[in-house]
């Protein structure tokens, strides 16, 4: 039963975020903010598919043990594309707020992203093993968590206090995503049931994509 539910959830998630991302790009009419937001959603879905498609196949066939290498490679790809997702979100924020300058902030975002991706590429992560070292799971997620905090603060300051903004709750969606993700990193190996927190974590990203869709449609309404 769990295999069926999780597989359906994963497939629906991938179809939703990629489809909405493409629709946002097509309807953006060249608007940089929404074109970038749509591309961000496509990167999110496409990257996650490298992990979720093998996971669905494993759940519906011979089990995780038969797909260890594919799942490990998928986790590596997803780790990189999730980092790119937040870099793209940073530039969405810059366009959205018409931010000027702030080179220090931009450098911080890029340094955190590069360090995160570099740490993901170290062989010590042992991606293709059935049991990955917890220590490296923590190392590579430290810059990622800091990057997430930066985005939480930026969107809270720009939109969190404005209930009329379509991105009013975006900062909170990021909080939820990390709130569900961190326990998985720390405890899922010893307590496998904790891995179920990836479902609400994924829902938080669906919420972010949905905010972009609603923001686009509000903008299109004003353009009409």
mmCIF file of C-alpha atoms in Angstrom:
data_model
loop_
_atom_site.group_PDB
_atom_site.id
_atom_site.type_symbol
_atom_site.label_atom_id
_atom_site.label_comp_id
_atom_site.label_asym_id
_atom_site.label_seq_id
_atom_site.Cartn_x
_atom_site.Cartn_y
_atom_site.Cartn_z
ATOM 1 C CA UNK A 1 0.000 0.000 0.000
ATOM 2 C CA UNK A 2 2.794 2.412 0.912
ATOM 3 C CA UNK A 3 4.578 1.628 -2.357
ATOM 4 C CA UNK A 4 1.466 2.477 -4.380
ATOM 5 C CA UNK A 5 0.775 5.699 -2.469
ATOM 6 C CA UNK A 6 4.378 6.897 -2.593
ATOM 7 C CA UNK A 7 4.737 6.062 -6.282
ATOM 8 C CA UNK A 8 1.540 7.916 -7.198
ATOM 9 C CA UNK A 9 2.627 10.886 -5.104
ATOM 10 C CA UNK A 10 6.053 11.048 -6.749
ATOM 11 C CA UNK A 11 4.648 10.772 -10.285
ATOM 12 C CA UNK A 12 1.979 13.424 -9.631
ATOM 13 C CA UNK A 13 4.587 15.724 -8.095
ATOM 14 C CA UNK A 14 6.942 15.471 -11.074
ATOM 15 C CA UNK A 15 4.168 15.983 -13.614
ATOM 16 C CA UNK A 16 2.782 18.942 -11.666
ATOM 17 C CA UNK A 17 5.975 20.952 -11.136
ATOM 18 C CA UNK A 18 7.361 20.373 -14.633
ATOM 19 C CA UNK A 19 4.019 21.130 -16.299
ATOM 20 C CA UNK A 20 3.414 24.267 -14.237
ATOM 21 C CA UNK A 21 6.983 25.373 -14.873
ATOM 22 C CA UNK A 22 6.559 25.032 -18.642
ATOM 23 C CA UNK A 23 3.196 26.818 -18.534
ATOM 24 C CA UNK A 24 4.711 29.688 -16.537
ATOM 25 C CA UNK A 25 7.493 30.074 -19.112
ATOM 26 C CA UNK A 26 5.032 30.005 -22.001
ATOM 27 C CA UNK A 27 2.623 32.490 -20.418
ATOM 28 C CA UNK A 28 5.292 34.843 -19.064
ATOM 29 C CA UNK A 29 5.471 36.757 -22.368
ATOM 30 C CA UNK A 30 9.157 37.450 -21.879
ATOM 31 C CA UNK A 31 8.764 38.758 -18.326
ATOM 32 C CA UNK A 32 12.144 37.970 -16.753
ATOM 33 C CA UNK A 33 10.813 37.290 -13.245
ATOM 34 C CA UNK A 34 8.245 34.712 -14.302
ATOM 35 C CA UNK A 35 10.329 33.183 -17.075
ATOM 36 C CA UNK A 36 13.051 32.551 -14.495
ATOM 37 C CA UNK A 37 10.504 31.253 -11.977
ATOM 38 C CA UNK A 38 9.160 28.812 -14.573
ATOM 39 C CA UNK A 39 12.669 27.642 -15.432
ATOM 40 C CA UNK A 40 13.320 27.215 -11.718
ATOM 41 C CA UNK A 41 10.278 24.918 -11.426
ATOM 42 C CA UNK A 42 11.421 22.864 -14.426
ATOM 43 C CA UNK A 43 14.916 22.501 -12.932
ATOM 44 C CA UNK A 44 13.319 21.383 -9.660
ATOM 45 C CA UNK A 45 11.184 18.710 -11.319
ATOM 46 C CA UNK A 46 13.782 17.562 -13.830
ATOM 47 C CA UNK A 47 16.441 17.231 -11.130
ATOM 48 C CA UNK A 48 14.154 15.366 -8.746
ATOM 49 C CA UNK A 49 13.178 12.954 -11.526
ATOM 50 C CA UNK A 50 16.705 11.515 -11.500
ATOM 51 C CA UNK A 51 16.028 10.240 -7.988
ATOM 52 C CA UNK A 52 12.268 9.732 -7.962
ATOM 53 C CA UNK A 53 11.929 7.753 -11.202
ATOM 54 C CA UNK A 54 14.384 5.035 -10.021
ATOM 55 C CA UNK A 55 12.644 5.130 -6.636
ATOM 56 C CA UNK A 56 9.250 4.506 -8.227
ATOM 57 C CA UNK A 57 10.707 1.676 -10.302
ATOM 58 C CA UNK A 58 12.290 0.187 -7.181
ATOM 59 C CA UNK A 59 9.073 0.424 -5.176
ATOM 60 C CA UNK A 60 7.054 -1.204 -7.943
ATOM 61 C CA UNK A 61 9.509 -3.973 -8.848
ATOM 62 C CA UNK A 62 12.386 -5.656 -7.018
ATOM 63 C CA UNK A 63 13.099 -3.179 -4.224
ATOM 64 C CA UNK A 64 15.665 -0.528 -3.362
ATOM 65 C CA UNK A 65 18.607 -2.939 -3.238
ATOM 66 C CA UNK A 66 18.372 -3.529 -6.982
ATOM 67 C CA UNK A 67 18.552 0.192 -7.753
ATOM 68 C CA UNK A 68 21.289 1.308 -5.350
ATOM 69 C CA UNK A 69 23.520 2.883 -8.016
ATOM 70 C CA UNK A 70 20.658 4.608 -9.841
ATOM 71 C CA UNK A 71 19.233 5.964 -6.598
ATOM 72 C CA UNK A 72 22.655 7.183 -5.481
ATOM 73 C CA UNK A 73 23.298 8.948 -8.773
ATOM 74 C CA UNK A 74 19.806 10.429 -8.584
ATOM 75 C CA UNK A 75 20.488 11.809 -5.104
ATOM 76 C CA UNK A 76 23.695 13.409 -6.377
ATOM 77 C CA UNK A 77 21.916 15.066 -9.300
ATOM 78 C CA UNK A 78 19.045 16.211 -7.087
ATOM 79 C CA UNK A 79 21.488 17.698 -4.568
ATOM 80 C CA UNK A 80 23.045 19.798 -7.324
ATOM 81 C CA UNK A 81 19.783 20.874 -8.974
ATOM 82 C CA UNK A 82 18.245 21.817 -5.611
ATOM 83 C CA UNK A 83 21.228 24.101 -5.069
ATOM 84 C CA UNK A 84 20.670 25.665 -8.498
ATOM 85 C CA UNK A 85 16.990 26.049 -7.590
ATOM 86 C CA UNK A 86 17.909 28.352 -4.714
ATOM 87 C CA UNK A 87 20.399 30.329 -6.793
ATOM 88 C CA UNK A 88 17.652 30.893 -9.371
ATOM 89 C CA UNK A 89 15.223 31.815 -6.597
ATOM 90 C CA UNK A 90 17.714 34.429 -5.420
ATOM 91 C CA UNK A 91 17.653 36.047 -8.864
ATOM 92 C CA UNK A 92 13.853 35.857 -8.888
ATOM 93 C CA UNK A 93 13.993 37.820 -5.622
ATOM 94 C CA UNK A 94 16.365 40.383 -7.146
ATOM 95 C CA UNK A 95 14.067 40.980 -10.126
ATOM 96 C CA UNK A 96 10.952 40.909 -7.949
ATOM 97 C CA UNK A 97 12.308 43.515 -5.535
ATOM 98 C CA UNK A 98 14.247 45.462 -8.203
ATOM 99 C CA UNK A 99 17.340 45.054 -6.047
ATOM 100 C CA UNK A 100 20.415 46.983 -7.136
ATOM 101 C CA UNK A 101 24.030 46.357 -6.213
ATOM 102 C CA UNK A 102 24.454 44.167 -3.123
ATOM 103 C CA UNK A 103 27.461 42.431 -4.623
ATOM 104 C CA UNK A 104 28.350 41.015 -1.210
ATOM 105 C CA UNK A 105 25.015 39.234 -0.988
ATOM 106 C CA UNK A 106 25.345 37.864 -4.510
ATOM 107 C CA UNK A 107 28.855 36.610 -3.786
ATOM 108 C CA UNK A 108 27.600 34.960 -0.591
ATOM 109 C CA UNK A 109 24.875 33.106 -2.494
ATOM 110 C CA UNK A 110 27.289 31.904 -5.159
ATOM 111 C CA UNK A 111 30.007 30.883 -2.694
ATOM 112 C CA UNK A 112 27.503 28.878 -0.648
ATOM 113 C CA UNK A 113 26.198 27.218 -3.817
ATOM 114 C CA UNK A 114 29.668 26.384 -5.140
ATOM 115 C CA UNK A 115 30.830 25.009 -1.784
ATOM 116 C CA UNK A 116 27.668 22.912 -1.524
ATOM 117 C CA UNK A 117 28.102 21.462 -5.039
ATOM 118 C CA UNK A 118 31.819 20.854 -4.463
ATOM 119 C CA UNK A 119 31.077 18.971 -1.250
ATOM 120 C CA UNK A 120 28.491 16.878 -3.098
ATOM 121 C CA UNK A 121 31.152 15.832 -5.630
ATOM 122 C CA UNK A 122 33.613 14.485 -3.038
ATOM 123 C CA UNK A 123 33.949 10.673 -3.302
ATOM 124 C CA UNK A 124 33.631 10.445 0.494
ATOM 125 C CA UNK A 125 29.874 10.937 0.046
ATOM 126 C CA UNK A 126 29.802 7.345 -1.207
ATOM 127 C CA UNK A 127 26.657 8.051 -3.234
ATOM 128 C CA UNK A 128 26.519 4.587 -4.769
ATOM 129 C CA UNK A 129 26.521 2.781 -1.434
ATOM 130 C CA UNK A 130 23.338 1.518 0.173
ATOM 131 C CA UNK A 131 24.373 3.284 3.390
ATOM 132 C CA UNK A 132 25.888 6.742 2.954
ATOM 133 C CA UNK A 133 28.163 8.238 5.657
ATOM 134 C CA UNK A 134 26.147 10.490 7.961
ATOM 135 C CA UNK A 135 29.073 12.858 8.479
ATOM 136 C CA UNK A 136 29.219 13.816 4.794
ATOM 137 C CA UNK A 137 25.459 14.129 4.691
ATOM 138 C CA UNK A 138 25.852 16.804 7.363
ATOM 139 C CA UNK A 139 28.879 18.496 5.748
ATOM 140 C CA UNK A 140 27.253 19.011 2.356
ATOM 141 C CA UNK A 141 24.012 20.263 3.878
ATOM 142 C CA UNK A 142 25.596 22.974 6.055
ATOM 143 C CA UNK A 143 26.113 25.476 3.173
ATOM 144 C CA UNK A 144 22.761 24.391 1.728
ATOM 145 C CA UNK A 145 20.981 25.187 5.000
ATOM 146 C CA UNK A 146 22.736 28.569 5.214
ATOM 147 C CA UNK A 147 21.633 29.305 1.640
ATOM 148 C CA UNK A 148 18.087 28.416 2.660
ATOM 149 C CA UNK A 149 18.277 30.754 5.649
ATOM 150 C CA UNK A 150 19.459 33.574 3.388
ATOM 151 C CA UNK A 151 16.424 33.065 1.136
ATOM 152 C CA UNK A 152 14.074 32.875 4.128
ATOM 153 C CA UNK A 153 15.348 36.209 5.450
ATOM 154 C CA UNK A 154 15.230 37.892 2.025
ATOM 155 C CA UNK A 155 11.669 36.875 1.210
ATOM 156 C CA UNK A 156 10.454 37.544 4.738
ATOM 157 C CA UNK A 157 11.804 41.094 4.596
ATOM 158 C CA UNK A 158 10.497 41.789 1.086
ATOM 159 C CA UNK A 159 7.106 40.019 1.121
ATOM 160 C CA UNK A 160 6.502 38.374 4.478
ATOM 161 C CA UNK A 161 4.939 41.479 6.001
ATOM 162 C CA UNK A 162 2.732 42.183 2.977
ATOM 163 C CA UNK A 163 -0.349 39.912 2.976
ATOM 164 C CA UNK A 164 -1.269 41.181 -0.491
ATOM 165 C CA UNK A 165 1.932 39.831 -2.054
ATOM 166 C CA UNK A 166 1.628 36.499 -3.913
ATOM 167 C CA UNK A 167 4.951 35.595 -2.269
ATOM 168 C CA UNK A 168 3.757 36.483 1.234
ATOM 169 C CA UNK A 169 4.221 32.907 2.489
ATOM 170 C CA UNK A 170 7.200 31.903 0.347
ATOM 171 C CA UNK A 171 9.648 32.376 3.231
ATOM 172 C CA UNK A 172 7.504 30.067 5.378
ATOM 173 C CA UNK A 173 7.369 27.396 2.661
ATOM 174 C CA UNK A 174 11.180 27.368 2.668
ATOM 175 C CA UNK A 175 11.157 27.066 6.478
ATOM 176 C CA UNK A 176 8.843 24.058 6.197
ATOM 177 C CA UNK A 177 10.962 22.427 3.499
ATOM 178 C CA UNK A 178 14.096 22.574 5.647
ATOM 179 C CA UNK A 179 12.155 21.741 8.803
ATOM 180 C CA UNK A 180 11.082 18.447 7.234
ATOM 181 C CA UNK A 181 14.363 17.801 5.436
ATOM 182 C CA UNK A 182 16.867 18.209 8.291
ATOM 183 C CA UNK A 183 15.450 15.354 10.453
ATOM 184 C CA UNK A 184 15.681 13.064 7.400
ATOM 185 C CA UNK A 185 19.374 13.897 6.979
ATOM 186 C CA UNK A 186 20.097 13.343 10.675
ATOM 187 C CA UNK A 187 17.886 10.402 11.628
ATOM 188 C CA UNK A 188 16.547 8.513 8.591
ATOM 189 C CA UNK A 189 19.340 5.911 8.618
ATOM 190 C CA UNK A 190 18.559 4.841 12.188
ATOM 191 C CA UNK A 191 14.808 5.473 12.037
ATOM 192 C CA UNK A 192 13.618 4.750 8.457
ATOM 193 C CA UNK A 193 10.102 6.038 9.198
ATOM 194 C CA UNK A 194 11.572 9.547 9.459
ATOM 195 C CA UNK A 195 12.073 9.338 5.690
ATOM 196 C CA UNK A 196 8.341 9.893 5.282
ATOM 197 C CA UNK A 197 8.985 13.546 6.129
ATOM 198 C CA UNK A 198 10.202 13.901 2.548
ATOM 199 C CA UNK A 199 6.537 13.895 1.508
ATOM 200 C CA UNK A 200 5.551 17.113 3.355
ATOM 201 C CA UNK A 201 8.948 18.545 2.382
ATOM 202 C CA UNK A 202 8.031 17.944 -1.256
ATOM 203 C CA UNK A 203 4.609 19.514 -0.654
ATOM 204 C CA UNK A 204 6.384 22.673 0.511
ATOM 205 C CA UNK A 205 8.112 22.906 -2.874
ATOM 206 C CA UNK A 206 4.806 22.323 -4.652
ATOM 207 C CA UNK A 207 3.473 25.263 -2.642
ATOM 208 C CA UNK A 208 6.376 27.459 -3.787
ATOM 209 C CA UNK A 209 5.715 26.575 -7.439
ATOM 210 C CA UNK A 210 2.000 27.227 -6.942
ATOM 211 C CA UNK A 211 2.784 30.688 -5.541
ATOM 212 C CA UNK A 212 4.687 31.467 -8.733
ATOM 213 C CA UNK A 213 1.741 30.293 -10.833
ATOM 214 C CA UNK A 214 -0.691 32.471 -8.884
ATOM 215 C CA UNK A 215 1.678 35.448 -9.074
ATOM 216 C CA UNK A 216 1.927 35.052 -12.853
ATOM 217 C CA UNK A 217 -1.844 34.928 -13.284
ATOM 218 C CA UNK A 218 -2.259 38.024 -11.116
ATOM 219 C CA UNK A 219 0.296 39.829 -13.283
ATOM 220 C CA UNK A 220 -1.444 38.676 -16.484
ATOM 221 C CA UNK A 221 -4.769 39.942 -15.143
ATOM 222 C CA UNK A 222 -3.274 43.376 -14.579
ATOM 223 C CA UNK A 223 -1.815 43.335 -18.092
ATOM 224 C CA UNK A 224 -5.186 42.621 -19.708
#
